[in-house]
Tab-separated table of N, CA and C in Angstrom:
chain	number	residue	atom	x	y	z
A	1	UNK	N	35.426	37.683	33.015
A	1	UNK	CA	34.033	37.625	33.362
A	1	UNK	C	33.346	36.656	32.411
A	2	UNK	N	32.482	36.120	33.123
A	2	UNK	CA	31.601	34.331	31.841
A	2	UNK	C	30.617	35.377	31.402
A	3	UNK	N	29.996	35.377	30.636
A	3	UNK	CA	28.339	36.216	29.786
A	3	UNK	C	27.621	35.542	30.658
A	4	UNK	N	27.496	34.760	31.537
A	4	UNK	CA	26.104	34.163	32.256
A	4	UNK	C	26.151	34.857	33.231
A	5	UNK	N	27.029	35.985	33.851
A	5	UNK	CA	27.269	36.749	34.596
A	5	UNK	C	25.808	37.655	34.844
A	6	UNK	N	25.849	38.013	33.297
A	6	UNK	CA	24.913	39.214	33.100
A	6	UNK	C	23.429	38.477	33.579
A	7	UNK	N	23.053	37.386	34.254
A	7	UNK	CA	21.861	37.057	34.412
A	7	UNK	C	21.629	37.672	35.756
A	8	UNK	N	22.560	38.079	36.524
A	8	UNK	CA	22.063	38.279	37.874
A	8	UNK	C	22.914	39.534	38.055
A	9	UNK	N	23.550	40.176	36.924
A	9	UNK	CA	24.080	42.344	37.333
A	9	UNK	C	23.233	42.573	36.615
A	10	UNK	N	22.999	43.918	37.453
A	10	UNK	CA	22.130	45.182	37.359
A	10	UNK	C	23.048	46.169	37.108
A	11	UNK	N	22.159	47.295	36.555
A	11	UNK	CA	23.079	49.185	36.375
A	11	UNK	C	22.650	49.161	38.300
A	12	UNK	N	23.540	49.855	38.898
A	12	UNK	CA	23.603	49.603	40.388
A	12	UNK	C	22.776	51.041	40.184
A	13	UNK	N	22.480	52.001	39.199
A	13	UNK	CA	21.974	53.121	39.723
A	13	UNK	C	20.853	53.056	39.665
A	14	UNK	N	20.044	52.319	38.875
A	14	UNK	CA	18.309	52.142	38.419
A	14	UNK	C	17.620	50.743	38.365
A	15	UNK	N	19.165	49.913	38.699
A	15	UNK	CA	18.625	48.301	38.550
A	15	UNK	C	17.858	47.691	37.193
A	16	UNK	N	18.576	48.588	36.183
A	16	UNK	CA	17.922	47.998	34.869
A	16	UNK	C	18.885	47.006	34.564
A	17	UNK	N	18.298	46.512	33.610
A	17	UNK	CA	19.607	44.901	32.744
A	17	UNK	C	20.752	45.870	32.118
A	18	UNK	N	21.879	45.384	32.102
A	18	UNK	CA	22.922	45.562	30.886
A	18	UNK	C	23.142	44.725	30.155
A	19	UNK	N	23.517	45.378	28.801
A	19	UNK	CA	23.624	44.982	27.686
A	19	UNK	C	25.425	44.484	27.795
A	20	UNK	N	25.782	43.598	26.662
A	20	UNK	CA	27.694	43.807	26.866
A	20	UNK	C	28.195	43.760	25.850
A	21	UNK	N	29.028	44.956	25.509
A	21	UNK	CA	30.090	44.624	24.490
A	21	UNK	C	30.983	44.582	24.562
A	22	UNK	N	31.333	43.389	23.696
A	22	UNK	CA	32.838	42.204	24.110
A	22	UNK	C	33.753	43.242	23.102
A	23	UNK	N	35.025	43.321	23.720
A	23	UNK	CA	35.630	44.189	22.906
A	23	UNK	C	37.098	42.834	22.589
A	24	UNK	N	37.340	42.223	24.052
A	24	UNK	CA	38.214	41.129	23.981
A	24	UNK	C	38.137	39.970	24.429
A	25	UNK	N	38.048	38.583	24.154
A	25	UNK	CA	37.874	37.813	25.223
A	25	UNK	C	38.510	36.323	24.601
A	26	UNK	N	38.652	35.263	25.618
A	26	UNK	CA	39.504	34.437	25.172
A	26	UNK	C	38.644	33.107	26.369
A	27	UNK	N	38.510	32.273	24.909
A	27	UNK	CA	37.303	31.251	25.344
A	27	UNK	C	35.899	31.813	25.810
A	28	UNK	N	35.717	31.194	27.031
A	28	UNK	CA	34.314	31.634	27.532
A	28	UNK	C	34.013	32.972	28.600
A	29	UNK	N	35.473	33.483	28.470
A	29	UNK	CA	36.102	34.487	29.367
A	29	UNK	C	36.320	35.892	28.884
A	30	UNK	N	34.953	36.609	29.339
A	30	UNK	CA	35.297	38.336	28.982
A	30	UNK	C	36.185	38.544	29.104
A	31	UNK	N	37.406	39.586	28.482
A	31	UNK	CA	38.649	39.753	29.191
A	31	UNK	C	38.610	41.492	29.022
A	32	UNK	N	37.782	41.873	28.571
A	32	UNK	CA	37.936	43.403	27.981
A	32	UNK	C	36.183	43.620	27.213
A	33	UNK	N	35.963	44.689	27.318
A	33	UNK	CA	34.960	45.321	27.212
A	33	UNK	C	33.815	46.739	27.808
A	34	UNK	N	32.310	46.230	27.895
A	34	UNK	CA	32.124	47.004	28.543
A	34	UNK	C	30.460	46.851	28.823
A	35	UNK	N	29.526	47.003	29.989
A	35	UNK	CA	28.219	46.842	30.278
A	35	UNK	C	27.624	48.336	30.100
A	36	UNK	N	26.500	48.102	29.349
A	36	UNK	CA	25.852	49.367	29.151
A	36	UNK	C	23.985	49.329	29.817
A	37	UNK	N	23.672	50.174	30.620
A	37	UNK	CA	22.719	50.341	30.852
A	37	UNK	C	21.529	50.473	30.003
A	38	UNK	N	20.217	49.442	29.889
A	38	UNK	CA	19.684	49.838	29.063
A	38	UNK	C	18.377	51.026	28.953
A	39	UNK	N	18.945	51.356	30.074
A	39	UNK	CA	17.537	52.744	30.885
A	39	UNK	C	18.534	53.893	30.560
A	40	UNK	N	19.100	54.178	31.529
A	40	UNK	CA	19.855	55.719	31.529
A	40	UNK	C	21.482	55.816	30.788
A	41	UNK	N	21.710	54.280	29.956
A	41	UNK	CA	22.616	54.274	29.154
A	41	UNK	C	24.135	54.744	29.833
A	42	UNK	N	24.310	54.372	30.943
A	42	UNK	CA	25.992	54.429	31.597
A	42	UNK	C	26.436	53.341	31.152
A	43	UNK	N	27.784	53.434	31.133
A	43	UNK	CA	28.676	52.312	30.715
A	43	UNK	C	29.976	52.068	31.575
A	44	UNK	N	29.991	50.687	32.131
A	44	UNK	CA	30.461	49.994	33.168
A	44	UNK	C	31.963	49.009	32.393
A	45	UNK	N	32.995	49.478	32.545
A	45	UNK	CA	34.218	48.776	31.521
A	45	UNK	C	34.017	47.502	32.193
A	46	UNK	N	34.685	46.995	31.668
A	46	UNK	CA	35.170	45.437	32.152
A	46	UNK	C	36.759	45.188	31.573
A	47	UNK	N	37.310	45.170	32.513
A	47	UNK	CA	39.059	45.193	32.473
A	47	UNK	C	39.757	44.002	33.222
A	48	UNK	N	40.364	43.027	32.476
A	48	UNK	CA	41.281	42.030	32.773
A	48	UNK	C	40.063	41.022	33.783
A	49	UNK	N	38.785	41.421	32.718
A	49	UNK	CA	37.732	40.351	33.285
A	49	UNK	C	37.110	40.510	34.306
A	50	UNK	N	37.259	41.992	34.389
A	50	UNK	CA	36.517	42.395	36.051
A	50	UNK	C	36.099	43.287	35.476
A	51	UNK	N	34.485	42.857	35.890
A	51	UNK	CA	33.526	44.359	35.640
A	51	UNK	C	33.769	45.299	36.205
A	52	UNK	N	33.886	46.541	36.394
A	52	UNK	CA	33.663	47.801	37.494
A	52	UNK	C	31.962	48.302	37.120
A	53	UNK	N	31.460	48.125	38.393
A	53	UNK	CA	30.210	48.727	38.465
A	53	UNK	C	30.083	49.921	39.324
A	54	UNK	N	31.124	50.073	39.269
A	54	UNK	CA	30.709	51.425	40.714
A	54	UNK	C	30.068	53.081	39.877
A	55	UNK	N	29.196	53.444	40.555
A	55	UNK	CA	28.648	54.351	39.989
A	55	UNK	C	29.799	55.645	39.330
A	56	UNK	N	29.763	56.414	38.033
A	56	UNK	CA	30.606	57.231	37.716
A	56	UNK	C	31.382	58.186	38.449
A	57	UNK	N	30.625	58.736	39.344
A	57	UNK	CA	31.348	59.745	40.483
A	57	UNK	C	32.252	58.844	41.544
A	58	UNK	N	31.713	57.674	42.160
A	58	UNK	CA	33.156	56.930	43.083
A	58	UNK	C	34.298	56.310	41.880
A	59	UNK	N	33.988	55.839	41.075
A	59	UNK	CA	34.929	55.182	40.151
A	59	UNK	C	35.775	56.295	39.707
A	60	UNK	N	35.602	57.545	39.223
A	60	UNK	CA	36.306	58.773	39.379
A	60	UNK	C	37.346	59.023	40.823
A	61	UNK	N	36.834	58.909	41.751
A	61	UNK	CA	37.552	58.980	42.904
A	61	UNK	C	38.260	58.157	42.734
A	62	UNK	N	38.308	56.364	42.634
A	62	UNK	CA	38.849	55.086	43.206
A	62	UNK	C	40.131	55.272	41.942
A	63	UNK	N	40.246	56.283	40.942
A	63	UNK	CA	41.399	56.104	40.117
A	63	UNK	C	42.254	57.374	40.529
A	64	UNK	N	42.044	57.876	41.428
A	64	UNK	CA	42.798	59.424	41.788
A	64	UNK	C	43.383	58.937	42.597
């Protein structure tokens, strides 16, 4: 994922900005981390450079 990303995602539940912390990344390329809501504070991983935004209860399902 590029950081210029974050100009146009939202928290999909309240449409506030997220914040991001880079936990891994290589060049200009998130590769690991995570988006945090800055209203109701959920946190959205970002894995092998792909955000997951799906709200906590389907993203629970989509790994079962």
């Amino acid at each position: 994922m590029k950081e210029t990303l974050l100009d146009i995602l939202c928290c999909p539940l309240d449409k506030a900005e997220l914040e991001l912390e880079v936990i891994r990344e290589d060049d200009e390329e998130i590769l690991e981390g995570r988006l945090i809501c800055t209203e109701c504070g959920e946190e959205y991983p970002i894995e092998d450079g792909i955000p997951n935004l799906l709200p906590p209860d389907m993203r629970d399902e989509a790994t079962a």
